[in-house]
Tab-separated table of C-alpha atoms in Angstrom:
chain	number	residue	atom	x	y	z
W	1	UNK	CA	0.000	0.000	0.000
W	2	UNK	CA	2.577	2.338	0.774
W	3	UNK	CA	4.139	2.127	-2.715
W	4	UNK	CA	0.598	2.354	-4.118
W	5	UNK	CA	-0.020	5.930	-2.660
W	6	UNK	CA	3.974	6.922	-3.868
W	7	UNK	CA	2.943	5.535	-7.078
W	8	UNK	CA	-0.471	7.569	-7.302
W	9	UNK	CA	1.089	10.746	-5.701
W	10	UNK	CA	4.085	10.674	-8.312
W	11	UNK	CA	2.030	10.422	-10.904
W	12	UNK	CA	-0.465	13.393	-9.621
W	13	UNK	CA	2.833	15.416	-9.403
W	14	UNK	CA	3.850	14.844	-13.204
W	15	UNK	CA	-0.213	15.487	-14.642
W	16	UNK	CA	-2.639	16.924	-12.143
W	17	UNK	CA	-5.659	14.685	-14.020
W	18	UNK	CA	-3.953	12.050	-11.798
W	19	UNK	CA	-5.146	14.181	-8.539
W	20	UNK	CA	-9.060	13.667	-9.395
W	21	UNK	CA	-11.238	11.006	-8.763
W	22	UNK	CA	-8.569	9.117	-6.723
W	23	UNK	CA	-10.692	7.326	-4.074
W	24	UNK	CA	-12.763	5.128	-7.301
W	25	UNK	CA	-8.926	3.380	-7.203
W	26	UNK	CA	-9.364	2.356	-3.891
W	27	UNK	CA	-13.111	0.748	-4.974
W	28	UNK	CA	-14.389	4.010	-3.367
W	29	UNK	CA	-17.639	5.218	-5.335
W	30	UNK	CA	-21.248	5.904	-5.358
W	31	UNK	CA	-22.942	3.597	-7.955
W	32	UNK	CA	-25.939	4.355	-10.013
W	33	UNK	CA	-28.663	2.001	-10.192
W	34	UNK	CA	-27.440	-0.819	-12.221
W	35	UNK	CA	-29.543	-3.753	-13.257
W	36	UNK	CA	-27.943	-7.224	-15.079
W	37	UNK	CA	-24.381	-5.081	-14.724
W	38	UNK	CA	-21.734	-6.375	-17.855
W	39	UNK	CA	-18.276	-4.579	-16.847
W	40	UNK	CA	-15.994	-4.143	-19.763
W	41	UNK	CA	-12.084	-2.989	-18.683
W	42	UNK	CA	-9.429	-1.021	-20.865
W	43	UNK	CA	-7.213	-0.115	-19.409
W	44	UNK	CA	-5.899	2.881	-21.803
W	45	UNK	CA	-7.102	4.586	-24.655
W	46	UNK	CA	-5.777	2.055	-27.068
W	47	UNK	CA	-8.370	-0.656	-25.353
W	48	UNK	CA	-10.736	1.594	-25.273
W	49	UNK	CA	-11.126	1.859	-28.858
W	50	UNK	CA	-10.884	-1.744	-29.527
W	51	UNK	CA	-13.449	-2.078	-26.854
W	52	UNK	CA	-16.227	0.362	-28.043
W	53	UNK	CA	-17.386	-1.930	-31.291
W	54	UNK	CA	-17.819	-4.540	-28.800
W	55	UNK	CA	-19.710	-2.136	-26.378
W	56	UNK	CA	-21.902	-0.509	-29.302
W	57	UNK	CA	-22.935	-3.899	-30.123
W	58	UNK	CA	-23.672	-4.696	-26.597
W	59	UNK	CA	-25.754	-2.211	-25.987
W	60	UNK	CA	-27.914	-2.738	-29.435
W	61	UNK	CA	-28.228	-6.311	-28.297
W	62	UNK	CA	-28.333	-6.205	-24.793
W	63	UNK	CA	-30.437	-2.697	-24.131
W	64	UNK	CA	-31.976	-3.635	-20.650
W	65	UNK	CA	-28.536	-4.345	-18.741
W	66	UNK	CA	-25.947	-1.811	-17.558
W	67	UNK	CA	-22.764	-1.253	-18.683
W	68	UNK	CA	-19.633	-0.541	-16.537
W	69	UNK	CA	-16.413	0.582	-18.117
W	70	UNK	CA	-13.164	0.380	-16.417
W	71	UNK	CA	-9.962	2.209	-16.993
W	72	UNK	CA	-6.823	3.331	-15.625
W	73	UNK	CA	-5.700	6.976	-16.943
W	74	UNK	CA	-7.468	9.968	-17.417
W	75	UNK	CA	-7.026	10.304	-21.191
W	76	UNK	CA	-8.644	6.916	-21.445
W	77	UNK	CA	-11.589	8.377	-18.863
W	78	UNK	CA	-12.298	11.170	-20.912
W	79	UNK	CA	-12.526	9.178	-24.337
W	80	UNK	CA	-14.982	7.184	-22.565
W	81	UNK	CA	-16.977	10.269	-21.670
W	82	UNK	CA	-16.530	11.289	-25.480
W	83	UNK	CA	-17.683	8.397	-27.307
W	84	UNK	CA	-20.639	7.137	-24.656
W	85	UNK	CA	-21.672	10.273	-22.744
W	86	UNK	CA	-24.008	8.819	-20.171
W	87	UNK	CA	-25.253	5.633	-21.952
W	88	UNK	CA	-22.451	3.694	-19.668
W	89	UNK	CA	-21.163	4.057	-16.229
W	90	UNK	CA	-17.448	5.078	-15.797
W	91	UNK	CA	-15.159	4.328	-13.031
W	92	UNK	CA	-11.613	3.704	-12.362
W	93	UNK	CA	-10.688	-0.339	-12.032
W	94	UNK	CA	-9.487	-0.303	-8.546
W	95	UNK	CA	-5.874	-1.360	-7.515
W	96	UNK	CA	-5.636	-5.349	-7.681
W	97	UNK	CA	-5.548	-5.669	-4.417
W	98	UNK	CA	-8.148	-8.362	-2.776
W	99	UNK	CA	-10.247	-6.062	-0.218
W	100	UNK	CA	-10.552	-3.501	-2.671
W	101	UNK	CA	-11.356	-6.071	-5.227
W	102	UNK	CA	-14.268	-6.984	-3.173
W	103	UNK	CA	-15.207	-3.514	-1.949
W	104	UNK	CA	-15.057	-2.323	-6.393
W	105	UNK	CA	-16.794	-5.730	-6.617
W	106	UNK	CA	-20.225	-5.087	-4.266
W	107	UNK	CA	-20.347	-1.725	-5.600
W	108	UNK	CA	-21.579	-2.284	-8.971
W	109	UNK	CA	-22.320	-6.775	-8.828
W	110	UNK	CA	-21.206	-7.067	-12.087
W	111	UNK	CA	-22.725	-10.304	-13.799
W	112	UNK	CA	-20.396	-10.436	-16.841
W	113	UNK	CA	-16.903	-9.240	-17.456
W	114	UNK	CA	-15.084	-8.528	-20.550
W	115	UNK	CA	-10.977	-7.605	-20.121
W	116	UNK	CA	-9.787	-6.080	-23.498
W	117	UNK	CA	-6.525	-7.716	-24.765
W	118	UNK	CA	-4.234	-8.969	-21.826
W	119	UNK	CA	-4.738	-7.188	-18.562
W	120	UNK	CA	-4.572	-10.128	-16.421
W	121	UNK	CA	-4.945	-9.167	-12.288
W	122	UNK	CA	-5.386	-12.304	-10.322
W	123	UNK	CA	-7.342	-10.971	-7.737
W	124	UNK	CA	-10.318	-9.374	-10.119
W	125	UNK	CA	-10.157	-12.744	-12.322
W	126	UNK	CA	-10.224	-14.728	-9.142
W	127	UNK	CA	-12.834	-12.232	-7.051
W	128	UNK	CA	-15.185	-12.343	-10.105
W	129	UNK	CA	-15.096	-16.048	-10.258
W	130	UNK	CA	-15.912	-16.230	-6.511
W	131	UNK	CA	-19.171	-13.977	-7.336
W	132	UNK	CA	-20.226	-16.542	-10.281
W	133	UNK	CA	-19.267	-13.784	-13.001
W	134	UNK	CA	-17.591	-15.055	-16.326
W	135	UNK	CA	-14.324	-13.853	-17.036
W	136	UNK	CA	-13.350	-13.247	-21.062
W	137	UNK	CA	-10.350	-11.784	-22.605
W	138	UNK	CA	-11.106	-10.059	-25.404
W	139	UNK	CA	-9.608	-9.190	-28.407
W	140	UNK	CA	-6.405	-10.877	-26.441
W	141	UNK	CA	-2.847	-10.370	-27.673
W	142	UNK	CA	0.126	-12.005	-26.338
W	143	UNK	CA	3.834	-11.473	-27.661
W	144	UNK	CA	6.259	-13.908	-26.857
W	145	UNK	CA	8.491	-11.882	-24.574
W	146	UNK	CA	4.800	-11.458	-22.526
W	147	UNK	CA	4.794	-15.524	-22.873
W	148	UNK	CA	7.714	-15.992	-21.636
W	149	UNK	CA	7.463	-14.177	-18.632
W	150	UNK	CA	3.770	-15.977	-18.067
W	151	UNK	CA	5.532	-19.484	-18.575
W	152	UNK	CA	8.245	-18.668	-15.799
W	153	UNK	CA	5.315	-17.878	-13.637
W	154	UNK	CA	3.128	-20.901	-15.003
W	155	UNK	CA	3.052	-22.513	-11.025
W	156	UNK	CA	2.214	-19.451	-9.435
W	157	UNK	CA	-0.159	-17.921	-12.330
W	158	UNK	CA	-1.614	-20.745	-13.809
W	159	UNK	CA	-4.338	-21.220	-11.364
W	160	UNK	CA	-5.359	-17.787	-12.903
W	161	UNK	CA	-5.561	-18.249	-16.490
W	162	UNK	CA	-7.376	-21.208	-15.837
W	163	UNK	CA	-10.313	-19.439	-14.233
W	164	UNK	CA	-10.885	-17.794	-17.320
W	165	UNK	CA	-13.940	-18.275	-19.325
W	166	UNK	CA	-13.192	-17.519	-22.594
W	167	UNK	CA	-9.845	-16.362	-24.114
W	168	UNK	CA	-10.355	-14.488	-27.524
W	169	UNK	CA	-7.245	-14.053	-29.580
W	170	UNK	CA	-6.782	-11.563	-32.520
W	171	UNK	CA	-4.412	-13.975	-34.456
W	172	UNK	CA	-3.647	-17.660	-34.453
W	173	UNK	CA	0.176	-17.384	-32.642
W	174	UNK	CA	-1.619	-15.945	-29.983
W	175	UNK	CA	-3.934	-18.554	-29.744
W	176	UNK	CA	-0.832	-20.690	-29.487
W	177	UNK	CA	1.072	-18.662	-26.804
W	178	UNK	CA	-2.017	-18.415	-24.362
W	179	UNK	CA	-1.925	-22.306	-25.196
W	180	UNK	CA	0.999	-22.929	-24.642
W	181	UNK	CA	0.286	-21.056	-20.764
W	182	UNK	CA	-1.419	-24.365	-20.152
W	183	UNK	CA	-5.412	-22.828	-20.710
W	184	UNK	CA	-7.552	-25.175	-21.765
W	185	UNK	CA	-7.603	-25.820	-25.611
W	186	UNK	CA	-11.747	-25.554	-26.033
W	187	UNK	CA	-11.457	-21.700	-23.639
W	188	UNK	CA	-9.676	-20.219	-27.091
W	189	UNK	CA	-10.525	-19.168	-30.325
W	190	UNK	CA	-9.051	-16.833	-32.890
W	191	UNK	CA	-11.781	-13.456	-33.764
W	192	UNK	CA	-9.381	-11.254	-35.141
W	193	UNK	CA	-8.814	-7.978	-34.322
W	194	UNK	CA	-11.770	-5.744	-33.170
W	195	UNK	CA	-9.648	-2.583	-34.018
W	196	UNK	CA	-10.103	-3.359	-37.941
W	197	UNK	CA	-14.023	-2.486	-37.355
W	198	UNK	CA	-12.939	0.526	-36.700
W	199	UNK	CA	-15.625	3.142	-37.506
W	200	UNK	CA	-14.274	6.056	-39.466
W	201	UNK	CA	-15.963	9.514	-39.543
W	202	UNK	CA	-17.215	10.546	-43.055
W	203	UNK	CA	-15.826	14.082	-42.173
W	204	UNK	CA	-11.995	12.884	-41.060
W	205	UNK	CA	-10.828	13.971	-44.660
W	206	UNK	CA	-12.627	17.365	-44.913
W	207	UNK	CA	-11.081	18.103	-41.736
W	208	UNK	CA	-7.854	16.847	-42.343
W	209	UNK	CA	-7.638	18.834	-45.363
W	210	UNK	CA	-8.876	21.759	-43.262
W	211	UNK	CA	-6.290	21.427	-40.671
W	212	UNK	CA	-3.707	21.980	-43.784
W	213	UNK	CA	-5.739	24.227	-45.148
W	214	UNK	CA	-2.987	27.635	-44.362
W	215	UNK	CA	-0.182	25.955	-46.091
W	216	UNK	CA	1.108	25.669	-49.158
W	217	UNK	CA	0.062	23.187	-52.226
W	218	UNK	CA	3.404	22.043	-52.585
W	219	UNK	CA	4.487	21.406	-48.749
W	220	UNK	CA	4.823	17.797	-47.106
W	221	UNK	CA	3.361	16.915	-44.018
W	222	UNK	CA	4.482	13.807	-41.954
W	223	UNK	CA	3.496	12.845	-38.651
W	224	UNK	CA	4.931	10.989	-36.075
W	225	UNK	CA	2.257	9.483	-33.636
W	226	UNK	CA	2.409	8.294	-30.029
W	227	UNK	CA	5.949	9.329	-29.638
W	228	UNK	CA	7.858	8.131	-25.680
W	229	UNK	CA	10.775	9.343	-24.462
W	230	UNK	CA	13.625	9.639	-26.647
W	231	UNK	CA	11.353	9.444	-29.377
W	232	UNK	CA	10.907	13.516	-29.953
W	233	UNK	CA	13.853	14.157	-29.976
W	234	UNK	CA	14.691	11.537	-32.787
W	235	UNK	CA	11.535	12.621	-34.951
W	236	UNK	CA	13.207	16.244	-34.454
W	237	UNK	CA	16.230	15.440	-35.667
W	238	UNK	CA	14.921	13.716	-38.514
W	239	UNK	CA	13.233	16.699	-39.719
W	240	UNK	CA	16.137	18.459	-39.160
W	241	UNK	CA	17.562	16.354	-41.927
W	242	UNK	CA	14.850	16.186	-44.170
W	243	UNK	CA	14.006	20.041	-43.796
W	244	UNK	CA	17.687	20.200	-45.932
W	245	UNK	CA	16.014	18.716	-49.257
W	246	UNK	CA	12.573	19.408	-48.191
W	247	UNK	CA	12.285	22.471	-46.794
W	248	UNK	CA	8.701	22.807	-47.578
W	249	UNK	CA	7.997	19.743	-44.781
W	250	UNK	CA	6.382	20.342	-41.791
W	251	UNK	CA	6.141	17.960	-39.038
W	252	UNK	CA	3.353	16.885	-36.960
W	253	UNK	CA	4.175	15.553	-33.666
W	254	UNK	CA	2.142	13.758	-31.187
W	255	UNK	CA	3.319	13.079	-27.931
W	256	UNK	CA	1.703	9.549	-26.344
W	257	UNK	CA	1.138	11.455	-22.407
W	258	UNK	CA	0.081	14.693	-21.966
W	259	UNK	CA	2.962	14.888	-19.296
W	260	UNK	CA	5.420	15.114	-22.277
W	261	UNK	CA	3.342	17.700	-23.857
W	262	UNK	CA	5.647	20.831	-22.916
W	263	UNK	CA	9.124	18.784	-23.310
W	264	UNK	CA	8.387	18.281	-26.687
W	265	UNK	CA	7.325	21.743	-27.125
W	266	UNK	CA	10.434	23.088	-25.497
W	267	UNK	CA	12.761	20.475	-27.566
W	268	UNK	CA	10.972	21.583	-30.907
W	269	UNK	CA	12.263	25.006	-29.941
W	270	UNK	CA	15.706	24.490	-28.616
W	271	UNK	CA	15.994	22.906	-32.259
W	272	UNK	CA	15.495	26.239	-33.906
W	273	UNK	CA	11.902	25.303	-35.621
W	274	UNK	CA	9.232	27.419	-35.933
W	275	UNK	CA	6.689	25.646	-33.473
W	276	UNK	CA	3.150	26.223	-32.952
W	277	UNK	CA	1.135	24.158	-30.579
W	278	UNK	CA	-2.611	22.882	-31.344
W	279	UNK	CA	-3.863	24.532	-28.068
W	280	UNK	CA	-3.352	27.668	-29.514
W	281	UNK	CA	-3.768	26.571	-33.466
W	282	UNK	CA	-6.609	25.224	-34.435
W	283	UNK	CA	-4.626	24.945	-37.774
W	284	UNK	CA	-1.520	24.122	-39.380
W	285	UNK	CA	0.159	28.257	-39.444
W	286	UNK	CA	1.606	28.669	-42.886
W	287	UNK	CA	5.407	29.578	-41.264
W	288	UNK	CA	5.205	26.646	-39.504
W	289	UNK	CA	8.063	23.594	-39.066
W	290	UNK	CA	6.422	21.510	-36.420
W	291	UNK	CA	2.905	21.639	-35.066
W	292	UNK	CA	2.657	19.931	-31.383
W	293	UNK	CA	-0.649	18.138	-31.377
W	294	UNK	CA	-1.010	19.005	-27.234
W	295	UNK	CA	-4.611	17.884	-27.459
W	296	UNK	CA	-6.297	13.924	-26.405
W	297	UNK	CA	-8.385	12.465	-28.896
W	298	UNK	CA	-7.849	14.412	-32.214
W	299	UNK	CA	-5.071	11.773	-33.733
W	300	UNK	CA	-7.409	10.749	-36.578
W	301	UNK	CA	-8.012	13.857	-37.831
W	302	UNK	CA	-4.107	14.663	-37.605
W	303	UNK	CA	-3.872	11.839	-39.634
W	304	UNK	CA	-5.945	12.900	-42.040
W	305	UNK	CA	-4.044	16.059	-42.494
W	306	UNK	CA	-0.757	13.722	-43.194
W	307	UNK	CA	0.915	12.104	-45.916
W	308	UNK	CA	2.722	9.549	-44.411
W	309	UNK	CA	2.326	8.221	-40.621
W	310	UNK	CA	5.392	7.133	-38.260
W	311	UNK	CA	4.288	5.008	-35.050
W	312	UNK	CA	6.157	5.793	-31.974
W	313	UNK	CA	6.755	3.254	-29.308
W	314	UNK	CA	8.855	1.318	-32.118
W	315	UNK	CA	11.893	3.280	-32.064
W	316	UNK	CA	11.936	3.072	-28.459
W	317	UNK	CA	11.305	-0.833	-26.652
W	318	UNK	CA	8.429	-0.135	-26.026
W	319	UNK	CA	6.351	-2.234	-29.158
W	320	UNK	CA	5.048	0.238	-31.040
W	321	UNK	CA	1.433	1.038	-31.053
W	322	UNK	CA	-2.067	0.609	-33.441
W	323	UNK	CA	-1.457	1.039	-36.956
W	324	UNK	CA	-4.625	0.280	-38.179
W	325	UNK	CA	-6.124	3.891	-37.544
W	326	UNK	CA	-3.641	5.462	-40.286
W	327	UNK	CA	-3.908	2.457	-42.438
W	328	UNK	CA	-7.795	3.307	-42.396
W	329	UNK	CA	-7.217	6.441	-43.650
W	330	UNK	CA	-4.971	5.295	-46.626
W	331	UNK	CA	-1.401	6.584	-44.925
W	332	UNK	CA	2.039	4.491	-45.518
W	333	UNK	CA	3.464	3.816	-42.502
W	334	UNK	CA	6.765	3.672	-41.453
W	335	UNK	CA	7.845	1.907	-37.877
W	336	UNK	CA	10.866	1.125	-35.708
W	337	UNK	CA	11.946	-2.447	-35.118
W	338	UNK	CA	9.942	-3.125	-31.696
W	339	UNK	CA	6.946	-3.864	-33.101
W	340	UNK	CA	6.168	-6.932	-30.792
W	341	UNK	CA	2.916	-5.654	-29.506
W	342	UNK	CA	1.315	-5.468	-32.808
W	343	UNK	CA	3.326	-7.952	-34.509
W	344	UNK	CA	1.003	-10.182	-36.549
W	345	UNK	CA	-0.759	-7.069	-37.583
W	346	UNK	CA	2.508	-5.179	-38.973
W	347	UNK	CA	3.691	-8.304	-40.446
W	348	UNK	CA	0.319	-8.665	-42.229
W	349	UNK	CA	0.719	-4.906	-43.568
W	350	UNK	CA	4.392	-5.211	-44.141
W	351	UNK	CA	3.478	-8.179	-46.578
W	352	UNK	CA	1.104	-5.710	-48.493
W	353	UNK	CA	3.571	-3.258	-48.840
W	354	UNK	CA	2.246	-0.460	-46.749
W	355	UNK	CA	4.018	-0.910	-43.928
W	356	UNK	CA	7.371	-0.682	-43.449
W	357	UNK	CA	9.573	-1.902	-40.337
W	358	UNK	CA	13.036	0.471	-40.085
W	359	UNK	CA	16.105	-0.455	-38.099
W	360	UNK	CA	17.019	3.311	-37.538
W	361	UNK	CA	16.974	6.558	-37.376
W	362	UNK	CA	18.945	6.487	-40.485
W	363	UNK	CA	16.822	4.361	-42.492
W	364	UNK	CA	13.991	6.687	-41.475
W	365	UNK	CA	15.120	9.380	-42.567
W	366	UNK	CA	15.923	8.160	-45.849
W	367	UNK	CA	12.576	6.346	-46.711
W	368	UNK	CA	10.565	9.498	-44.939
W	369	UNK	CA	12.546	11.340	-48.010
W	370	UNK	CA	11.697	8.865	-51.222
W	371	UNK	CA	8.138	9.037	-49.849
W	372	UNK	CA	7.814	12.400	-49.645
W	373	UNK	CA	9.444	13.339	-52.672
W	374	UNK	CA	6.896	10.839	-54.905
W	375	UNK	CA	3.570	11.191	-53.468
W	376	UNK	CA	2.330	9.019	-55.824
W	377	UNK	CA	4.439	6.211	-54.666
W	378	UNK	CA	2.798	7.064	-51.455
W	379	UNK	CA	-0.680	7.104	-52.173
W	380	UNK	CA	-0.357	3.754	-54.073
W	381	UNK	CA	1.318	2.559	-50.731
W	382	UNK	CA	-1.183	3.871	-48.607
W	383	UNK	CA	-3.864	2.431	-50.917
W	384	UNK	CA	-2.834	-0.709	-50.003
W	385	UNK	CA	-2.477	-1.168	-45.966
W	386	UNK	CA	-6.498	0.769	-46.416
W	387	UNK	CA	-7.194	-2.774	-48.352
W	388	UNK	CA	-5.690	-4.638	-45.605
W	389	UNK	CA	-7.942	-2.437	-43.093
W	390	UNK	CA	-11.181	-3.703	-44.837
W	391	UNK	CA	-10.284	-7.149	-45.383
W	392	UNK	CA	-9.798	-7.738	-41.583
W	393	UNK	CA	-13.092	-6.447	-40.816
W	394	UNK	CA	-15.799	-8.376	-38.640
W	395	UNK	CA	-13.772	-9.627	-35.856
W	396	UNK	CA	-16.623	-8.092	-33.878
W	397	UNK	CA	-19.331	-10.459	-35.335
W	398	UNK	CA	-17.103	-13.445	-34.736
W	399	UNK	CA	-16.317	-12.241	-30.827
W	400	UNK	CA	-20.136	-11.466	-30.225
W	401	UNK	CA	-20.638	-15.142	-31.238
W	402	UNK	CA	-18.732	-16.033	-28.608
W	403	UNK	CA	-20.240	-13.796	-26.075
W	404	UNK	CA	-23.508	-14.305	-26.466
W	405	UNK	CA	-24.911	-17.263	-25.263
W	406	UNK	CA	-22.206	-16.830	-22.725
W	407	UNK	CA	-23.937	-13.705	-21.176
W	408	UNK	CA	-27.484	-14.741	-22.083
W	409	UNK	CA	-26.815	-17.787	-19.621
W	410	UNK	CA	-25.731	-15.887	-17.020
């Protein structure tokens, strides 16, 4: 406990939305009236939009129970807010610790719970179990550095994996590795990916093109997504270099926590760019060299206003993040060489052609270069990760097949 409150003060210290709302971690909360309650957890913004197919179809199907919806940061809590207003109930998932497991638990009696991809806390699987809930993963992932780790711990852990109901994997070597854990073979199935359904606005391209609207015809844009630590500063000095033969580009840059926000502002300037930030731009200024996006929630329409997407996390080991949502929009994508946490996905897209893995900041630089100097090349690139986006689709169908005579029993 003590390194729990450290941990929660440390974090209030570096982003005061960690200072709110701090008691629902501790399974401290008044509850609406729920009736039938199914609880759905993502943990962070990612989950949370490969969750919200599944909880749109949920609530067609289902329109008589309540919905909870778990998460852990405040960006994810206020995408919640954004997509489902007050049609679901949101609350922080409470430390996994067992009295306030229990305490989280009584609060809300949930009937039915649905984990998104692999957040696996022994005392909510176990707890739930105890209360004759159903535990599924959903939309579950697991790289081989995770499995690993989970087969070292197989005496100690496998008790837990066990006790869940259903495991739903996006690809078939997942299926394999969450085998391989020792789960029984009838708990799994492959679904797919939920994140392929993902729903695009009709309007993303009218206001990407809006966003660009103050520059030039002939300028470049590129942006680099989701960026951690370390990662500005290489996306900086990559349009340092590029800024040489293309000094029309202009660089968008997306931090992945708002924490990081005014580092990468200040690096941006120590660099000598002209920098504008989206807080006070609600487009891209014409004199501009690099716009910081210092805004949650507007990446799609950022991407919109690209030509060609680079994926943090993958320069860094971190394992990059979800390509998907540029490859919707018909973007090439470029990413770093830890790509382990969307592996079978990049791999898929690499095969097409869209996607392309990078070793270094060197070999960025010099493909960001041949693909903005032929934006057809591009386009025709782009063209074809967007056909790999629509093939994928209907993982949801498949993973409400699973759920529901699973829920309608209980």
């Amino acid at each position: 406990m003590p390194v729990v409150f450290a941990k929660l003060l440390w974090r209030g210290y570096k982003a005061p939305e960690y200072r709110t709302r701090r008691l629902e971690r501790f399974g401290v909360f008044k509850a609406p009236d729920l009736k039938d309650t199914i609880w759905i957890h993502a943990v962070s913004v990612g989950e949370v939009l490969a969750a919200e197919p599944i909880i749109r179809e949920l609530q067609r199907v289902f329109p008589e129970r309540s919905l909870v919806v778990t998460s852990m940061t405040p960006t994810s809590s206020a995408l919640i807010h954004k997509l489902f207003g007050a049609s679901v109930f949101h609350v922080y998932a409470p430390y996994d610790l067992p009295f306030l497991v229990k305490a989280f638990l009584r609060r809300i009696q949930p009937r039915f719970l649905i984990i998104m991809e692999t957040e696996l806390w022994p005392n909510t699987i176990h707890h739930a179990r105890q209360n004759d809930c159903p535990v599924v993963l959903a939309n579950a992932r697991l790289s081989e550095r995770s499995a690993a780790g989970y087969r070292r711990l197989k005496p100690a852990v496998g008790w837990m994996l066990n006790e869940l109901s259903l495991v739903l994997c996006q690809y078939a070597n997942d299926a394999e590795r969450f085998a391989s854990l020792g789960i029984e073979q009838q708990k799994i199935h492959v679904t797919g990916s939920v994140k392929y359904d993902i729903a695009l606005d009709e309007t993303l391209v009218a206001q990407g093109a809006a966003i660009r609207a103050s520059l030039k015809p002939v300028q470049r844009v590129w942006i680099a997504a989701s960026t951690h630590e370390g990662e500005d500063e290489l996306m900086l000095r990559v349009h340092s270099g590029l800024r040489k033969t293309l000094p029309d580009t202009v660089l968008i840059l997306v931090p992945r926590h708002p924490e990081r926000f005014d580092s990468a502002y200040r690096l941006a300037c120590e660099g000598g760019f002209r920098v504008a930030r989206r807080s006070d731009e609600s487009t891209l200024p014409a004199n501009c060299d690099v716009f910081i996006v210092n805004t949650m929630g507007e990446l799609m329409r950022f991407y919109a206003a690209a030509d060609v997407a680079v994926i943090g996390g993958s320069f860094a080991e971190v394992g990059g993040h979800n390509p998907i949502e540029p490859a919707a929009l018909g973007l090439p994508i470029l990413m770093g060489p830890h790509i382990f946490n969307f592996e079978a996905i990049c791999q898929q897209m690499k095969a097409s052609g869209g996607l392309e893995v990078l070793a270094d900041e060197s070999a960025l630089l010099q493909r960001l270069s041949a693909l903005l100097s032929e934006p057809e090349q591009a386009r025709a690139l782009g063209e074809r990760v967007q056909r790999e986006v629509a093939a994928g689709r209907g993982a949801k169908e498949r993973v409400m097949t699973q759920l529901r005579p699973l829920i309608e029993r209980g």
